[in-house]
PDB file of C-alpha atoms in Angstrom:
ATOM      1  CA  MET A 254      97.934  99.280 100.892  1.00  0.00           C
ATOM      2  CA  GLU A 255      97.142  96.703 103.522  1.00  0.00           C
ATOM      3  CA  VAL A 256      95.489  93.304 103.531  1.00  0.00           C
ATOM      4  CA  ILE A 257      93.990  92.127 106.824  1.00  0.00           C
ATOM      5  CA  ASP A 258      93.590  88.416 107.568  1.00  0.00           C
ATOM      6  CA  THR A 259      91.590  87.567 110.681  1.00  0.00           C
ATOM      7  CA  GLY A 260      92.674  83.913 110.580  1.00  0.00           C
ATOM      8  CA  ILE A 261      94.977  81.946 112.853  1.00  0.00           C
ATOM      9  CA  GLY A 262      97.966  84.280 112.701  1.00  0.00           C
ATOM     10  CA  ILE A 263     101.602  83.394 112.107  1.00  0.00           C
ATOM     11  CA  PRO A 264     103.891  82.093 114.862  1.00  0.00           C
ATOM     12  CA  GLU A 265     107.198  83.919 115.458  1.00  0.00           C
ATOM     13  CA  ASN A 266     109.260  80.983 114.177  1.00  0.00           C
ATOM     14  CA  SER A 267     107.446  81.091 110.808  1.00  0.00           C
ATOM     15  CA  LYS A 268     107.593  84.848 110.147  1.00  0.00           C
ATOM     16  CA  SER A 269     111.097  84.725 108.646  1.00  0.00           C
ATOM     17  CA  LYS A 270     110.067  81.877 106.299  1.00  0.00           C
ATOM     18  CA  ILE A 271     106.535  82.888 105.297  1.00  0.00           C
ATOM     19  CA  PHE A 272     107.586  84.459 101.965  1.00  0.00           C
ATOM     20  CA  GLN A 273     109.722  81.461 100.866  1.00  0.00           C
ATOM     21  CA  GLN A 274     108.464  79.369  97.951  1.00  0.00           C
ATOM     22  CA  PHE A 275     106.530  76.253  98.979  1.00  0.00           C
ATOM     23  CA  TYR A 276     106.713  77.098 102.692  1.00  0.00           C
ATOM     24  CA  LYS A 277     103.631  75.911 104.554  1.00  0.00           C
ATOM     25  CA  MET A 278     103.540  76.518 108.273  1.00  0.00           C
ATOM     26  CA  SER A 279     102.156  74.015 110.693  1.00  0.00           C
ATOM     27  CA  THR A 280     100.390  75.118 113.829  1.00  0.00           C
ATOM     28  CA  PRO A 281      98.522  73.387 116.636  1.00  0.00           C
ATOM     29  CA  LEU A 282      95.582  75.760 116.050  1.00  0.00           C
ATOM     30  CA  LYS A 283      94.764  74.152 112.710  1.00  0.00           C
ATOM     31  CA  SER A 284      95.426  70.560 111.703  1.00  0.00           C
ATOM     32  CA  GLU A 285      96.185  71.193 108.035  1.00  0.00           C
ATOM     33  CA  VAL A 286      97.038  74.351 106.138  1.00  0.00           C
ATOM     34  CA  GLY A 287      95.872  74.263 102.521  1.00  0.00           C
ATOM     35  CA  GLY A 288      97.508  75.726  99.424  1.00  0.00           C
ATOM     36  CA  THR A 289     100.812  75.215  97.654  1.00  0.00           C
ATOM     37  CA  GLY A 290     102.922  77.714  99.543  1.00  0.00           C
ATOM     38  CA  LEU A 291     103.418  79.966  96.507  1.00  0.00           C
ATOM     39  CA  GLY A 292     100.952  82.845  96.996  1.00  0.00           C
ATOM     40  CA  LEU A 293     102.974  85.001  99.398  1.00  0.00           C
ATOM     41  CA  SER A 294     106.227  84.251  97.571  1.00  0.00           C
ATOM     42  CA  ILE A 295     104.757  85.398  94.242  1.00  0.00           C
ATOM     43  CA  THR A 296     103.193  88.442  95.885  1.00  0.00           C
ATOM     44  CA  LYS A 297     106.523  89.476  97.427  1.00  0.00           C
ATOM     45  CA  GLN A 298     108.332  89.025  94.111  1.00  0.00           C
ATOM     46  CA  LEU A 299     105.764  91.142  92.229  1.00  0.00           C
ATOM     47  CA  VAL A 300     105.826  93.914  94.833  1.00  0.00           C
ATOM     48  CA  GLU A 301     109.642  94.020  94.747  1.00  0.00           C
ATOM     49  CA  ILE A 302     109.791  93.934  90.912  1.00  0.00           C
ATOM     50  CA  LEU A 303     107.550  97.011  90.937  1.00  0.00           C
ATOM     51  CA  GLY A 304     109.913  98.752  93.372  1.00  0.00           C
ATOM     52  CA  GLY A 305     107.859  98.247  96.509  1.00  0.00           C
ATOM     53  CA  LYS A 306     108.207  96.606  99.875  1.00  0.00           C
ATOM     54  CA  ILE A 307     106.000  94.148 101.784  1.00  0.00           C
ATOM     55  CA  ILE A 308     105.764  93.978 105.575  1.00  0.00           C
ATOM     56  CA  LEU A 309     104.071  91.425 107.818  1.00  0.00           C
ATOM     57  CA  LYS A 310     102.616  92.013 111.272  1.00  0.00           C
ATOM     58  CA  SER A 311     100.926  89.064 112.910  1.00  0.00           C
ATOM     59  CA  GLU A 312      99.779  87.787 116.264  1.00  0.00           C
ATOM     60  CA  LEU A 313      99.140  84.105 116.758  1.00  0.00           C
ATOM     61  CA  GLY A 314      95.462  83.411 117.307  1.00  0.00           C
ATOM     62  CA  LYS A 315      94.421  86.917 116.206  1.00  0.00           C
ATOM     63  CA  GLY A 316      95.375  87.195 112.534  1.00  0.00           C
ATOM     64  CA  SER A 317      97.814  89.026 110.304  1.00  0.00           C
ATOM     65  CA  VAL A 318      98.207  92.288 108.442  1.00  0.00           C
ATOM     66  CA  PHE A 319     100.280  92.471 105.272  1.00  0.00           C
ATOM     67  CA  TYR A 320     101.332  95.979 104.238  1.00  0.00           C
ATOM     68  CA  PHE A 321     102.852  96.786 100.900  1.00  0.00           C
ATOM     69  CA  THR A 322     104.041  99.951  99.268  1.00  0.00           C
ATOM     70  CA  LEU A 323     104.533 100.763  95.596  1.00  0.00           C
ATOM     71  CA  PRO A 324     106.222 103.855  94.189  1.00  0.00           C
ATOM     72  CA  ILE A 325     104.040 106.230  92.204  1.00  0.00           C
ATOM     73  CA  LYS A 326     105.548 108.058  89.255  1.00  0.00           C
ATOM     74  CA  TYR A 327     103.801 110.970  87.605  1.00  0.00           C
ATOM     75  CA  LYS A 328     104.433 112.258  84.086  1.00  0.00           C
ATOM     76  CA  LYS A 329     104.611 116.048  83.945  1.00  0.00           C
ATOM     77  CA  ASP A 330     103.634 116.439  80.289  1.00  0.00           C
ATOM     78  CA  VAL A 331     100.456 114.466  79.759  1.00  0.00           C
ATOM     79  CA  LYS A 332      98.851 115.064  76.356  1.00  0.00           C
ATOM     80  CA  LYS A 333      95.166 114.369  75.942  1.00  0.00           C
TER      81      LYS A 333
END
């Protein structure tokens, strides 16, 4: 699964912190970043609780792509 954000992107010095609780990056491209800084932290925790992984790729001024994977388990004997 991937989520594409065509916003301002994430600077290199913020990529290692972006999933920390209450972290809000500042950038010269935008005077104020809204929110509480919890959304990406909660998302990462949920993905990891479910056994998945989340990956960020971003380019400043061009946007970001967040990829996440979740394991899929199938039951062999499914009764209807």
